[in-house]
Structures are given as C-alpha cells and as structure tokens.
Coordinates of C-alpha atoms in Angstrom, one line a residue:
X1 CA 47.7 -128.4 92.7
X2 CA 43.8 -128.4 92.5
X3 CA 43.8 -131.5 94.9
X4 CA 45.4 -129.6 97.7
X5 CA 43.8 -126.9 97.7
X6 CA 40.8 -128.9 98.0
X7 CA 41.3 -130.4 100.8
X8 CA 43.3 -127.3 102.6
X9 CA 39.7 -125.7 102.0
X10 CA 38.0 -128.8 103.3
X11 CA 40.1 -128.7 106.2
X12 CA 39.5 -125.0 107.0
X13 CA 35.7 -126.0 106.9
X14 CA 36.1 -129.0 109.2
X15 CA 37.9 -126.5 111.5
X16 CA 35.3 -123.8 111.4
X17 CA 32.3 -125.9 111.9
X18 CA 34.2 -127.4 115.2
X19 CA 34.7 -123.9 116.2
X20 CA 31.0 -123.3 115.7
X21 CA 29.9 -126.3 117.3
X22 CA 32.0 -125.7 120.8
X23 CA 30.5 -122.3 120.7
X24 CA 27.1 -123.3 119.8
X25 CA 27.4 -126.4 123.2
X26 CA 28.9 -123.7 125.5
X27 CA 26.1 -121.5 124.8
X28 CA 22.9 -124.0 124.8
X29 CA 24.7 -125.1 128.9
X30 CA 24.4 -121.8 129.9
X31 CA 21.2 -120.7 128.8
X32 CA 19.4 -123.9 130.0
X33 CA 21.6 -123.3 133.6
X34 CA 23.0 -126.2 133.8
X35 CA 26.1 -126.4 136.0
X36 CA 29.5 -126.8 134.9
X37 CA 30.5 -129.6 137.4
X38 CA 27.6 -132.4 136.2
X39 CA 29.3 -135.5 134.8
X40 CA 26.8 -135.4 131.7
X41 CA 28.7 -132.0 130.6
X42 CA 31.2 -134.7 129.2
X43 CA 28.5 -136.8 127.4
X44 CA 27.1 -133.6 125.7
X45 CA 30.3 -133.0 124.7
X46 CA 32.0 -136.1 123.6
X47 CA 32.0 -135.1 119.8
X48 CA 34.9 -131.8 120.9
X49 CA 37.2 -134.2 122.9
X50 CA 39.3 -137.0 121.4
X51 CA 38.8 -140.7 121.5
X52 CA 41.2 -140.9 124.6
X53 CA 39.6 -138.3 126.7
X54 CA 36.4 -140.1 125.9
X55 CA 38.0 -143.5 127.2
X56 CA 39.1 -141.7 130.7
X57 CA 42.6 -140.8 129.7
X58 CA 42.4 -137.8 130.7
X59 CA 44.3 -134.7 132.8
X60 CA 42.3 -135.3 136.3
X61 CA 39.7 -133.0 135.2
X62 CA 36.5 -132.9 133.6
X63 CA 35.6 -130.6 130.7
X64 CA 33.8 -128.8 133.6
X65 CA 36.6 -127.9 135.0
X66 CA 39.4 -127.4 132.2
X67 CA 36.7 -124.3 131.3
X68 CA 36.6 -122.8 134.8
X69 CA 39.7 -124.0 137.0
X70 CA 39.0 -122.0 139.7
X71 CA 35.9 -124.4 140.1
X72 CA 38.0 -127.0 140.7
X73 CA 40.7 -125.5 142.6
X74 CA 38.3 -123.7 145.4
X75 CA 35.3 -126.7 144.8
X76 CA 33.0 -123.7 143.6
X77 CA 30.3 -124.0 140.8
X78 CA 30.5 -121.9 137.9
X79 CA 26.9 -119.6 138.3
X80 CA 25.1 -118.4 134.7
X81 CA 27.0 -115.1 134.9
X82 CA 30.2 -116.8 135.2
X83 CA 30.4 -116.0 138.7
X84 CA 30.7 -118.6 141.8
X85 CA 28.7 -119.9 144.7
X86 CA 29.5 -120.3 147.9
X87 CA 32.0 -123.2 148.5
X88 CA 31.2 -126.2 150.0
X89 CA 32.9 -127.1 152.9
X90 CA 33.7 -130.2 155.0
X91 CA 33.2 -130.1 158.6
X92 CA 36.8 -130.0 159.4
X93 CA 36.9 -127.1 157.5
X94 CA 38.4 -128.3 154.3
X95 CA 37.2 -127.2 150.7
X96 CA 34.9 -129.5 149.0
X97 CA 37.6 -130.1 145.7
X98 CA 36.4 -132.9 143.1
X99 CA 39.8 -132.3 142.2
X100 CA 40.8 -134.6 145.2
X101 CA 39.5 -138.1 143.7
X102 CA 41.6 -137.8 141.0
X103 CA 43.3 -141.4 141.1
X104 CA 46.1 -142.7 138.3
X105 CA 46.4 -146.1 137.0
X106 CA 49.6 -147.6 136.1
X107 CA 48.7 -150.6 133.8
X108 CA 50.2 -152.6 130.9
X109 CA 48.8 -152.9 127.7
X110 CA 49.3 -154.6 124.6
X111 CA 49.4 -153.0 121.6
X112 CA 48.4 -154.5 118.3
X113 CA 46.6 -153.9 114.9
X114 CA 42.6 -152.9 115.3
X115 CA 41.9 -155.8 113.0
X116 CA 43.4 -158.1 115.9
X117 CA 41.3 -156.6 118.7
X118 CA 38.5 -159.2 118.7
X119 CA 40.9 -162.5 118.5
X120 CA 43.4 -160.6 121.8
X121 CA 40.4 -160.1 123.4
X122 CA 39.5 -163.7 123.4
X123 CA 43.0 -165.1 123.9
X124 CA 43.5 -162.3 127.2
X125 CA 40.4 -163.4 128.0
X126 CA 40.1 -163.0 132.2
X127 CA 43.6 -160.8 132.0
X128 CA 41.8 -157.6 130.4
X129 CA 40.8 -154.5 132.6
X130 CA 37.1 -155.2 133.1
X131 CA 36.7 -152.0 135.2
X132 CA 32.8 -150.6 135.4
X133 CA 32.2 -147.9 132.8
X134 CA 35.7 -148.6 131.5
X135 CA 36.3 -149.7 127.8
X136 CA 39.1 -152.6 127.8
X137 CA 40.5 -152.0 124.2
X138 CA 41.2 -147.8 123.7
X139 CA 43.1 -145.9 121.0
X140 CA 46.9 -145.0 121.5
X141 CA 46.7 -141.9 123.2
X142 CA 49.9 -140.6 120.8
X143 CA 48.1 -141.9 117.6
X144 CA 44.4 -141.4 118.3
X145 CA 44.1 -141.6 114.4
X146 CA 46.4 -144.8 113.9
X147 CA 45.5 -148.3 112.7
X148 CA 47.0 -149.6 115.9
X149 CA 45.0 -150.0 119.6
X150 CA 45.7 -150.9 123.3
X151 CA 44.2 -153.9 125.3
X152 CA 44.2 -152.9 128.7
X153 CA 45.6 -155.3 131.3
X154 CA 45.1 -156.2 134.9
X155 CA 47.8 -156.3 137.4
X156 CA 46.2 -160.1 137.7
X157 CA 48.1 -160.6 134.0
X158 CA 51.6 -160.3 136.1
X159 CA 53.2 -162.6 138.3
X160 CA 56.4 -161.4 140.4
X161 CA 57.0 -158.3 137.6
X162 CA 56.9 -160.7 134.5
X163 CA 53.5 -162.0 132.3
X164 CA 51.9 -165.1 132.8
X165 CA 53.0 -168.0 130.7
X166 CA 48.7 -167.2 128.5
X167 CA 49.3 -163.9 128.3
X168 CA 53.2 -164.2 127.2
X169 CA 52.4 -166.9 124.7
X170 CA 50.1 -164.9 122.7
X171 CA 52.8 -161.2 122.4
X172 CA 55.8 -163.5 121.4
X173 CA 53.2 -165.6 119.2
X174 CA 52.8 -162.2 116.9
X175 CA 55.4 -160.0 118.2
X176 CA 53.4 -157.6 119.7
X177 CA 54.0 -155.1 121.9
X178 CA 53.7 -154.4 125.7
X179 CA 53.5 -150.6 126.8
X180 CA 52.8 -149.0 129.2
X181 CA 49.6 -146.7 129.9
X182 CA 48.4 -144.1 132.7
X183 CA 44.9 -144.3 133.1
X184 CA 43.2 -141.0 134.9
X185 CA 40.1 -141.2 137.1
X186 CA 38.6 -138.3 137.7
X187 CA 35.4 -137.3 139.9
X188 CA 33.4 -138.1 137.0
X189 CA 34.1 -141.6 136.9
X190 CA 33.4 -142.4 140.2
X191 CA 29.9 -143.4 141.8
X192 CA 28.2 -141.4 144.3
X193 CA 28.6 -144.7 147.2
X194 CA 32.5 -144.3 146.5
X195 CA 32.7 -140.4 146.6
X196 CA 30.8 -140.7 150.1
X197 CA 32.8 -143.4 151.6
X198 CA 36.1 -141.4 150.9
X199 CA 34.1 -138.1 152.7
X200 CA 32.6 -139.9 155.1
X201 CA 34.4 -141.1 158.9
X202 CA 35.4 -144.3 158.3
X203 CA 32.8 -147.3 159.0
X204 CA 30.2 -145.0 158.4
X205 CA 26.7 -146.2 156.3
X206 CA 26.4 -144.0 153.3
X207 CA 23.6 -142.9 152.7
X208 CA 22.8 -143.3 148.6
X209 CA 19.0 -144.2 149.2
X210 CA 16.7 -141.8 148.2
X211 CA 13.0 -141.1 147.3
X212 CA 12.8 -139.8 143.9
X213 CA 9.5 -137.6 143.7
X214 CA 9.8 -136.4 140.1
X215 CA 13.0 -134.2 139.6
X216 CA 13.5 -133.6 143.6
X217 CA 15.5 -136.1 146.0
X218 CA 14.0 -136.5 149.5
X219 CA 16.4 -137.4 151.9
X220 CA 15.8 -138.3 155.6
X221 CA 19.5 -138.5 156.8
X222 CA 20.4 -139.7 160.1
X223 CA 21.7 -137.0 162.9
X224 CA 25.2 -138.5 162.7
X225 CA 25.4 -137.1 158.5
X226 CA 23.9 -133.5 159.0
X227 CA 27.3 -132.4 159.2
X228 CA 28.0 -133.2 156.0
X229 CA 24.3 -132.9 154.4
X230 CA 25.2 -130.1 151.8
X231 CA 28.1 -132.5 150.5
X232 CA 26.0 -135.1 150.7
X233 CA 23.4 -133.7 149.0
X234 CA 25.6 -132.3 146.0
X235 CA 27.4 -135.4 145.3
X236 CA 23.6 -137.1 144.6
X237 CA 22.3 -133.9 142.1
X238 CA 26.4 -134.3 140.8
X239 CA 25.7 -138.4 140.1
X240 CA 22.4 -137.9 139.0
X241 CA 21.6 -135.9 135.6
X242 CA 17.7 -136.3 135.7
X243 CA 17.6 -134.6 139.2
X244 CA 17.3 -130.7 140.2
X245 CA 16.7 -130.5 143.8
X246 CA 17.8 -132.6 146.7
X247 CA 16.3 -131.9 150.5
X248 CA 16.3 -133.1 153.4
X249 CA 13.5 -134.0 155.6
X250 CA 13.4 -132.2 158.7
X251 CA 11.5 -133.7 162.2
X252 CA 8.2 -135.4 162.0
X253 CA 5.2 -135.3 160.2
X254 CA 3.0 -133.7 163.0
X255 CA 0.6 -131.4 161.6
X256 CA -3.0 -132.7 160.0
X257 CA -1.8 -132.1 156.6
X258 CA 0.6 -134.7 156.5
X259 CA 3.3 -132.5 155.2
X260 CA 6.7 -132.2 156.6
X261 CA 8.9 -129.5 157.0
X262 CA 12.1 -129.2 154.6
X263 CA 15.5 -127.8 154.1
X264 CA 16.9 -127.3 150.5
X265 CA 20.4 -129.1 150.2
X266 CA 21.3 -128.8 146.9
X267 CA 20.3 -127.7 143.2
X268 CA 17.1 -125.4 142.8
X269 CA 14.8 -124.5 145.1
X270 CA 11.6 -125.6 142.8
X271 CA 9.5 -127.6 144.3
X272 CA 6.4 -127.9 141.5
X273 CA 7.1 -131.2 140.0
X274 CA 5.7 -134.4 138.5
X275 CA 5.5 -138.2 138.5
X276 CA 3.7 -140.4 136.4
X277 CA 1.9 -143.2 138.0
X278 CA -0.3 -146.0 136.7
X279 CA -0.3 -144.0 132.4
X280 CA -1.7 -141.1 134.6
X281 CA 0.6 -137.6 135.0
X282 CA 0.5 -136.3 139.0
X283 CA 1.5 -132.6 139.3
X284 CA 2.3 -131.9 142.7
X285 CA 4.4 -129.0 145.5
X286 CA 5.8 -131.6 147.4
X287 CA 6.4 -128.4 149.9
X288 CA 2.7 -128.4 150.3
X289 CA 1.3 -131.9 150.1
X290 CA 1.8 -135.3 151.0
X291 CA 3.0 -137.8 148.3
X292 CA 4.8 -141.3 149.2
X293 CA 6.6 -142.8 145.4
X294 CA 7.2 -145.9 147.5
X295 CA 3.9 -146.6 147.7
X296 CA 3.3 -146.9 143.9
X297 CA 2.5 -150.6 144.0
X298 CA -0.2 -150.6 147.0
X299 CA -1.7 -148.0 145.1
X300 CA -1.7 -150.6 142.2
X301 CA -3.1 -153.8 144.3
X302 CA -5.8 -151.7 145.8
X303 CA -7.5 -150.0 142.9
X304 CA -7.2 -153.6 140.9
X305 CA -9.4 -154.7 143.9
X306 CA -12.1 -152.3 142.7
X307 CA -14.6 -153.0 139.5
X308 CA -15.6 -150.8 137.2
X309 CA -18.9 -148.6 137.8
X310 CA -18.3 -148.9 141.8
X311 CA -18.6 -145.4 143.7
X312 CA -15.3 -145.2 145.7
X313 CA -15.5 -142.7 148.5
X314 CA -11.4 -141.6 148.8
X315 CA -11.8 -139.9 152.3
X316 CA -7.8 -138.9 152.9
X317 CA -7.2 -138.4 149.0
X318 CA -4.6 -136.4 148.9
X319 CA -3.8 -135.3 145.4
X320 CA -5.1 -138.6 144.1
X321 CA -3.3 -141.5 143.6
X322 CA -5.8 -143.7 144.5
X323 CA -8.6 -141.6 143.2
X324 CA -7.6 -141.0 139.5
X325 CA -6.3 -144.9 138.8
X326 CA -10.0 -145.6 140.3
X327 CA -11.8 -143.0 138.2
X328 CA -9.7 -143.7 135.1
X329 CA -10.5 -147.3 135.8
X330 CA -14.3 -147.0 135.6
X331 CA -15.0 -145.9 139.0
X332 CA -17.1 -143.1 140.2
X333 CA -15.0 -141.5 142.6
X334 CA -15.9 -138.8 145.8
X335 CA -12.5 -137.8 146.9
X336 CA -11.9 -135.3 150.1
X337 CA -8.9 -134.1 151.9
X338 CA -8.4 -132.0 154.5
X339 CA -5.2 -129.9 153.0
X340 CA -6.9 -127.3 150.6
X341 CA -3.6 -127.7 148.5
X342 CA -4.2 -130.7 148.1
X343 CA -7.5 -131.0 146.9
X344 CA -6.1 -127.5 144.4
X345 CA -3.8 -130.3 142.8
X346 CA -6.2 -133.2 142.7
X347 CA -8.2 -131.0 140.7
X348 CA -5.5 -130.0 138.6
X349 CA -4.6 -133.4 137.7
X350 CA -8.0 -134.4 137.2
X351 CA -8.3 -131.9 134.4
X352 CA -4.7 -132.6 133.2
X353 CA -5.7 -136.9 132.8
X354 CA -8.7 -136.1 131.3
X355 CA -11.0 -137.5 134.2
X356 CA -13.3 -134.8 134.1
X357 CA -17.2 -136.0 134.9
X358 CA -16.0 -139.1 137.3
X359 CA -14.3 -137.6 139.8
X360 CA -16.1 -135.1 142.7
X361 CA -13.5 -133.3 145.0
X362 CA -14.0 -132.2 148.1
X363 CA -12.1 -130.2 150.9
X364 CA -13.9 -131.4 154.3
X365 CA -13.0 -133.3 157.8
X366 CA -13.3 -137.2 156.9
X367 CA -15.9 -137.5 159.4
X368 CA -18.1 -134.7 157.8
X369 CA -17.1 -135.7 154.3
X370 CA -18.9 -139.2 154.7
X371 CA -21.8 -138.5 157.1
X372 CA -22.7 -135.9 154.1
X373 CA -22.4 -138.6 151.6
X374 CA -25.0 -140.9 153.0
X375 CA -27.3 -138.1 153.6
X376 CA -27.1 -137.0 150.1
X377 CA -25.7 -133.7 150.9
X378 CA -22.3 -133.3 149.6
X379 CA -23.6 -131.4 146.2
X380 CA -23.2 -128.3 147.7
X381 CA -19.8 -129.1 149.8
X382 CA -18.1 -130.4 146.1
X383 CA -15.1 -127.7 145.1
X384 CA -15.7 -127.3 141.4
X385 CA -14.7 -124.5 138.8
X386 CA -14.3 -124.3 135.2
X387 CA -11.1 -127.3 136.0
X388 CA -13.2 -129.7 137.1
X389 CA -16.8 -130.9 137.0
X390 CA -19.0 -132.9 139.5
X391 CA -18.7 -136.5 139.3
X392 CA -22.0 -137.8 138.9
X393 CA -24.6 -140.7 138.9
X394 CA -24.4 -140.7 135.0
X395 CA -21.1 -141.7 135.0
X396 CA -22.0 -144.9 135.7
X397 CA -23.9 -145.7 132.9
X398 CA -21.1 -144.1 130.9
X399 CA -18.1 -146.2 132.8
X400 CA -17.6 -148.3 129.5
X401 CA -16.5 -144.9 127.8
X402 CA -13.5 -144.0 129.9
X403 CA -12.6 -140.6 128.0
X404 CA -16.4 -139.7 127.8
X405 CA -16.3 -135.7 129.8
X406 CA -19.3 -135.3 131.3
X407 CA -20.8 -131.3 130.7
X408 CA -24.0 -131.0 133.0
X409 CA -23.8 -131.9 136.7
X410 CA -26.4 -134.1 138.0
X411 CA -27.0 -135.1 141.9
X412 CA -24.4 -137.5 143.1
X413 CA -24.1 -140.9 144.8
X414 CA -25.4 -141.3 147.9
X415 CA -24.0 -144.6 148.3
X416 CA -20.6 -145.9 148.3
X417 CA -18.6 -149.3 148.0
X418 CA -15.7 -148.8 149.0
X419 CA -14.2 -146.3 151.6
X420 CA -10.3 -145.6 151.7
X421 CA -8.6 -144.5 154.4
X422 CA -5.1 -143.4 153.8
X423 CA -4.1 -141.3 156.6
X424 CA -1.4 -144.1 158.6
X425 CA -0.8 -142.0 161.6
X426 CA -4.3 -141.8 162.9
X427 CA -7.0 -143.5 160.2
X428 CA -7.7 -146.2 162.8
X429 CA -9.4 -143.6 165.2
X430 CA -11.4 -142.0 162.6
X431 CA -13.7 -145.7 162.0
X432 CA -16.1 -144.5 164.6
X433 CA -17.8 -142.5 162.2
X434 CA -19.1 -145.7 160.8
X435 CA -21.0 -146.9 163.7
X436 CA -24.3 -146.2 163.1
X437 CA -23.7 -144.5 160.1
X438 CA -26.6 -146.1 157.6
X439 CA -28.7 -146.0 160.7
X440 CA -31.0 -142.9 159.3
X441 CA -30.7 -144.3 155.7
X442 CA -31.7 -147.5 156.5
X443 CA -35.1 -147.7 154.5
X444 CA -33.0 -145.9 151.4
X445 CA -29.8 -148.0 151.5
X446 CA -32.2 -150.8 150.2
X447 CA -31.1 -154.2 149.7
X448 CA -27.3 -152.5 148.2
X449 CA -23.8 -154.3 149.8
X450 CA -22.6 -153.0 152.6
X451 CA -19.5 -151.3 151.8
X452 CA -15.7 -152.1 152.0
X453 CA -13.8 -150.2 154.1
X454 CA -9.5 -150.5 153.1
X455 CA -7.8 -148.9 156.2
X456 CA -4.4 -147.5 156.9
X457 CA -2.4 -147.9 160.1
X458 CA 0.7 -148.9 161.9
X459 CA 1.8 -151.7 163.5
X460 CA 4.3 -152.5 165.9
X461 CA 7.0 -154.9 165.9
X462 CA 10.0 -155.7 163.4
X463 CA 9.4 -157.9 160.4
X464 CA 7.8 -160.9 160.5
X465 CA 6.7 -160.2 164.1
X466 CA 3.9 -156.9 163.8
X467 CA 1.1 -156.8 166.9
X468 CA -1.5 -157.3 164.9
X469 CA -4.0 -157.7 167.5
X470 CA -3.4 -154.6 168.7
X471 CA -4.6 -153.0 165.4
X472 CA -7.5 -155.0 165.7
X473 CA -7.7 -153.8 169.3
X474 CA -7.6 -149.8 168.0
X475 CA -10.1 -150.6 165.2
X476 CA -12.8 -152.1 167.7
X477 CA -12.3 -149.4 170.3
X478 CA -12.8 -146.6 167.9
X479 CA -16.4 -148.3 166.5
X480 CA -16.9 -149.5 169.9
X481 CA -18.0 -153.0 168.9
X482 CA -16.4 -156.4 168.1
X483 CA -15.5 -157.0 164.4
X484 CA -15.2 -160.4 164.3
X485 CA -13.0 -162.6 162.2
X486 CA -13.8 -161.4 158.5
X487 CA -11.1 -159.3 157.7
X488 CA -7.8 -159.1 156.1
X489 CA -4.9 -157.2 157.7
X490 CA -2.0 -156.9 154.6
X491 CA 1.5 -155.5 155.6
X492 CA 2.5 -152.7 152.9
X493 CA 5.9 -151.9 154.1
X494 CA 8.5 -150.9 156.8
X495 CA 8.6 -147.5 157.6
X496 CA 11.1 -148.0 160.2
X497 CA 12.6 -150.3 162.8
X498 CA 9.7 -152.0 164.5
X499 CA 7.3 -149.7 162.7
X500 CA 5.2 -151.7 159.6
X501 CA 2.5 -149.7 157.5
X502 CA -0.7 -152.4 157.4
X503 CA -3.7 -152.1 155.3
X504 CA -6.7 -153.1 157.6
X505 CA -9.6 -154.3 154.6
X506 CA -13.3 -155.5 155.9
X507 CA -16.8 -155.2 154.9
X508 CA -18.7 -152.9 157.4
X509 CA -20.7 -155.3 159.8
X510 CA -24.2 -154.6 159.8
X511 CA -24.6 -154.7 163.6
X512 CA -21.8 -152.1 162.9
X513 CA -23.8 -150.0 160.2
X514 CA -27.3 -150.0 161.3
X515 CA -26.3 -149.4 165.4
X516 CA -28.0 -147.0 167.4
X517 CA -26.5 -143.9 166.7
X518 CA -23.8 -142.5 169.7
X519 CA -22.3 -139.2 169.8
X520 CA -18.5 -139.2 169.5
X521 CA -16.2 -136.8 171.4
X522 CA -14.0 -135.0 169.0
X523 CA -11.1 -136.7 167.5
X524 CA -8.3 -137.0 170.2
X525 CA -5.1 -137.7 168.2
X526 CA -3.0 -141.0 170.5
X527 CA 0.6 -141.1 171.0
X528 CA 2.2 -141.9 168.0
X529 CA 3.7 -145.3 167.2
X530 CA 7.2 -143.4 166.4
X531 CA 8.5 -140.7 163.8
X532 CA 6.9 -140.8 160.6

C-alpha cells in the first residue's frame, strides 16, 4: 500500500513540474519576442513533445502552430500581445499558409526489438530512409515507451509491391514485422531553397544567397522576385534562427558615403549590429555606413602585407576594417572617412577593441586628409573625445606592447608607408593627389621609403578576361605621368557580370612624389563601370 502511494505521489510531481516547465517555455518566448512560426520553437521545446513528434511524426503542424491555429490557417504571426500581423500574401493574391507544405509519407517499416536496431541497420543497409534531418530507426508511434522500434524503409526496398530477396531474407530470418508508417513533413522540415522553389514560377533561380552582416540579411534581389520579396524575405528569417532582420537593397550606391538605400522585408527594423572580424568586435548601423562581410579575407591579405611599427594612412576607412587589424597588429594608424557616421563608429570600436593610443580618426576629403599629413597638420583636424585618444609617434616605440593605452597625446606622424584606398567606385581618380605631394617636404622626408599605395577599383570584363590596362590607363591619367611596370594589379572578386573589384598596389615613383607641383580641378566623378 505504501508503494503505491509512492509512486501515485511521484507521478503527480512528474506531472506538475511538466506543467511548470510548459508554462515557464511559453513565457521566456514571449518575453524575449520571439515569433511563434520559427522552426527553433520546436528545438526549445523538444523536452514537452514525445519522441515521435520529435522524429517528424507529426499532425502537419509545428508546435507554433498547434498554440495559435489561426496562424497557420490565415499565414499570420502570433505578435507579443497575442494579436496578429498583417498576412503575407502571394502576388496572385493567395495567403502565405506554411500549412500548404505539409507533405505525407507512406513508407514501410520493420519493426523489431531496440536491442536489434544496430545489427537491422547493417543488414538493410542501402534500403533504410536516409532522408536529410530524418532519423532512420524511430519509436512506435502507439508505444513511444515500448522495447520495440521502427526501421524506416525506402520505396527502393520494394520491387513490383513485394520486398527484395536482402530485405525479405532478414524479416523471415527473425520473424519480424513489416508495418506500415505515415511520416508528416511539415514547413519545419523543409529548407528555405525548397520552400522557394514551390512559391516561386517554375524555372525560376531562387534566390537563397545572402550577405550576413551580423544579425541582418542583405539581399539584392533581381526585378523579376520583388513580387514576392516579403515572402521571400520571411522564409530566410523563418530558416534561419541567428537572424533578425532581412532587407533588401534598393538602387545603386550613388551618393559619396557609400551607403545604399534600403527597404525592411522581414523581422525587426534594428539596424545597430555587430560582426567580429580578425579577434576584433565591429559595431556598426549598416543604415548609415558602408560595410562589405565578403571582403573579410582581402582585409586579411592586405594588413598581413603590413609590419609592425609602420604608419598606415587608411584614407576611405570606413568604420575600420583595415584600420583596427593594422593598429591591433602593431601599426600606427591615421584613418579618415568622409561619412561622419562612420568615423562616430570607428571610434567606437576603437575604444570597444581596446586600440586606444594607435589609432588617430579623422573626418576629412581624402585629398585634404593626406596633403595635411605630410605637412604635419592633421593634429588639430583629429576627432578625439574622452572614446578615443590621438595615435601618436610614441606608439611606435610601444608597438611590441599591443594592449599598452596610451594617456597623453603627442604630435603625430608626418610620414606614412602605406596608403589605402578603399573607395572602388572612384579611388582611381583621387591618385592625383600624390603627384607632387612630397614636393614641399622634400628636405624633411629624408632618406625614409617612399610609400606604398594599395588601390581600389574596377575592372571590366568577365572572369579571367578584366581590361586591365585600362585601370592602368585611369591610374596614369589621374597622376598625369607614366607608372611604369612595378606594380601588382590583384583581382579581389566579382561584383557582377563583367564587373571585377582589383586591388592596384605600387610604390609611389619618385618622379611621381617629388614632381613639380600642379593644381587639380576638383574631383569630377566618371561614368560608372555599372551598379554597385
């Protein structure tokens, strides 16, 4: 008598803390506003379902959708207040209903004791399921608790309604049995390549690529999909659980800040995020500033081109991501941009990496920002606060002590060794400033290198077949003298058809440096190569 009640009490406790627990999950998803319809709802709550809902065998729903079924019956969202958004709709006018890619399997399965799983599994061997994300030996769905389990079959097991002669041989060899099983696919299961395809007309590309830029998706879809960007863009935040916000980019990037205009498609409209790059933590608004995640590993091969203790004059800096590798390499970096938003967040994450006292930001034209340098007037031009201190001459000495904050401004370099130039569109144009640059320094320069100068540009022409000349062409015209043949053109990647970004890299000429100085007309932007 003691012994049951035991265990009736043990049971009521088992029930209660389940209760609890549900509770407890339903209310952590709501507070943290996470939508209903996200396939990880039904990893967070794999403890509360049984083992066969957790192997697919399910309803055609997803836990998402068993709690709010008008969700799935109208393709709405559940909202934090329980209310819905707006549904999505197809441009034929049809709802946008996960509900629709529910898809049954009618398979076989043999059904035999647990303890004979692993030896079925190698005698069925090339007859079993093998379906992605799919487990090929589940519980019985009517005994989830029994001592008994399914191996899944293929329809490749059967041969004109009967089992092949391997697969035959090893049921009558034990007597086991050969049941039947339903298998539901749901929305969840399915990737977000096969959700498109089905929305999609027929023979259409889907588009699943994607830059990731911290937790937003930039997309630059093709006229033919705007239709259908809003589905488009909630089936990638729906796929993918790290993501919150998916946009669309939105004509061309034709203002001086490099920034493009955008249009929300799905998730939150927060556009502070963050990437981490190179051990080093970027903190960006990609609404306001340029940032590129593809370009990850030119950043990489350029700053390993750099030693430590070099002055590296970043003249299109953007929020740094050549500028803080360099500085947290040993470098003593000058970096200006043009977009005051961006030289706010290169700041920022100068402060954030710890960089202070090696890095000197600046908000100036390019031109201006390195005709100051070599006349050792960009102390008073540097944007510092209480974030971020001057980069200095000291730093040098202290390269070998790369967390080493430096307190006390001092002046700064009035050298550099390497110039970079990472403004694609029109960077070319701007090497005229360099003709005759060191002319007025010349007695000061000394017997120091001449610098490096690393380029960005263009270039025309599919794969394999770029007009390089004509880069060469567009660098000579601009510093209105030959270059000659020591430099090194490197192709960073295709931007488009018949559009390649190139990385032009050459030592500034002397005859180039030390020319006679010319006035230059004001910087007339040239037809661009093609959208950006």
């Amino acid at each position: 008598m003691v012994g049951v009640l035991v265990r009736s009490a043990l049971a009521v406790e088992r029930w209660r803390t389940g209760c609890l627990a549900a509770k407890w999950c339903s209310r952590l998803h709501l507070r943290r506003g996470i939508h209903w319809p996200r396939s990880c709802r039904l990893q967070v709550s794999t403890s509360l379902v049984s083992p066969q809902q957790r192997q697919g065998v399910r309803t055609g729903c997803t836990l998402s959708e068993e709690r709010h079924p008008m969700a799935r019956a109208a393709g709405q969202q559940p909202s934090l207040d329980g209310s819905t958004k707006e549904p999505l709709l197809l441009p034929n006018g049809e709802l946008f209903d996960r509900g629709r890619f529910t898809e049954t399997l009618r398979l076989k399965a043999v059904k035999l004791p647990s303890r004979d799983c692993q030896n079925g599994l190698k005698r069925l061997a090339g007859f079993t399921l093998n379906k992605p994300r799919l487990k090929n030996v589940i519980h019985v769905p009517q005994e989830p608790a029994g001592p008994d389990r399914l191996v899944l079959l293929r329809p490749e097991a059967f041969e004109a309604g009967e089992l092949k002669p391997a697969v035959r041989a090893f049921v009558l060899e034990a007597q086991y049995e050969v049941v039947d099983h339903a298998l539901v696919l749901g929305y969840d299961y399915y990737g977000a390549d096969q959700i498109l395809r089905k929305l999609l007309p027929k023979g259409s590309e889907v588009p699943t690529a994607f830059e990731t830029v911290g937790h937003i998706a930039h997309l630059n879809l093709r006229e033919e999909f705007l239709p259908y960007k809003h589905v488009i863009g909630q089936v990638i935040l729906d796929k993918n659980p790290k993501l919150e916000t998916v946009v669309n980019k939105v004509g061309t990037i034709d203002n001086e800040f490099r920034v493009f205009t955008m249009e929300l498609l799905a998730g939150k409209d927060k556009m502070e995020t963050e990437v981490r790059q190179h051990g080093l933590c970027f903190k960006l608004d990609f609404s306001k500033v340029y940032w590129n995640s593809r370009l990850e590993r030119e950043h990489e091969l350029l700053v390993h081109s750099f030693k430590e203790g070099e002055v590296i004059a970043d003249m299109m800096a953007g929020i740094g991501p050549f500028a803080l590798p360099a500085a947290n390499k040993g470098c003593v970096v000058l970096a200006n941009d043009l977009n005051p938003d961006s030289v706010k967040w290169m700041r920022h994450n100068v402060k954030r990496n710890r960089l202070q006292g090696r890095i000197s930001c600046f908000n100036l034209c390019g031109r201006e920002f390195i005709r100051r340098l070599v006349a050792g007037d960009l102390q008073a031009a540097a944007v510092e606060d209480s974030e971020t201190s001057c980069a200095t001459s000291a730093g040098l000495r202290s390269a070998q002590n790369e967390r080493k904050e430096l307190k006390a401004p001092v002046d700064l370099p009035t050298y550099f060794s390497h110039a970079v130039m990472n403004l694609p569109a029109s960077a070319l144009e701007f090497l005229d400033v360099f003709t005759g640059l060191l002319t007025p320094v010349r007695h000061t320069w000394g017997g120091r290198p001449l610098p490096y100068i690393h380029c960005y540009g263009f270039a025309r022409g599919s794969e394999g077949e770029e007009d390089l000349d004509e880069v060469i062409l567009r660098a000579e015209t601009a510093m209105g003298m030959r270059m000659g043949k020591d430099y090194n053109i490197r192709l960073v990647r295709n931007v488009a058809p018949n559009k390649t970004m190139i990385c032009l890299t050459f030592q500034l000429p002397a005859d180039i440096a030390f020319a006679p100085e010319r006035k230059t007309e004001p910087h007339q932007k040239k037809p661009r190569l093609a959208s950006e």
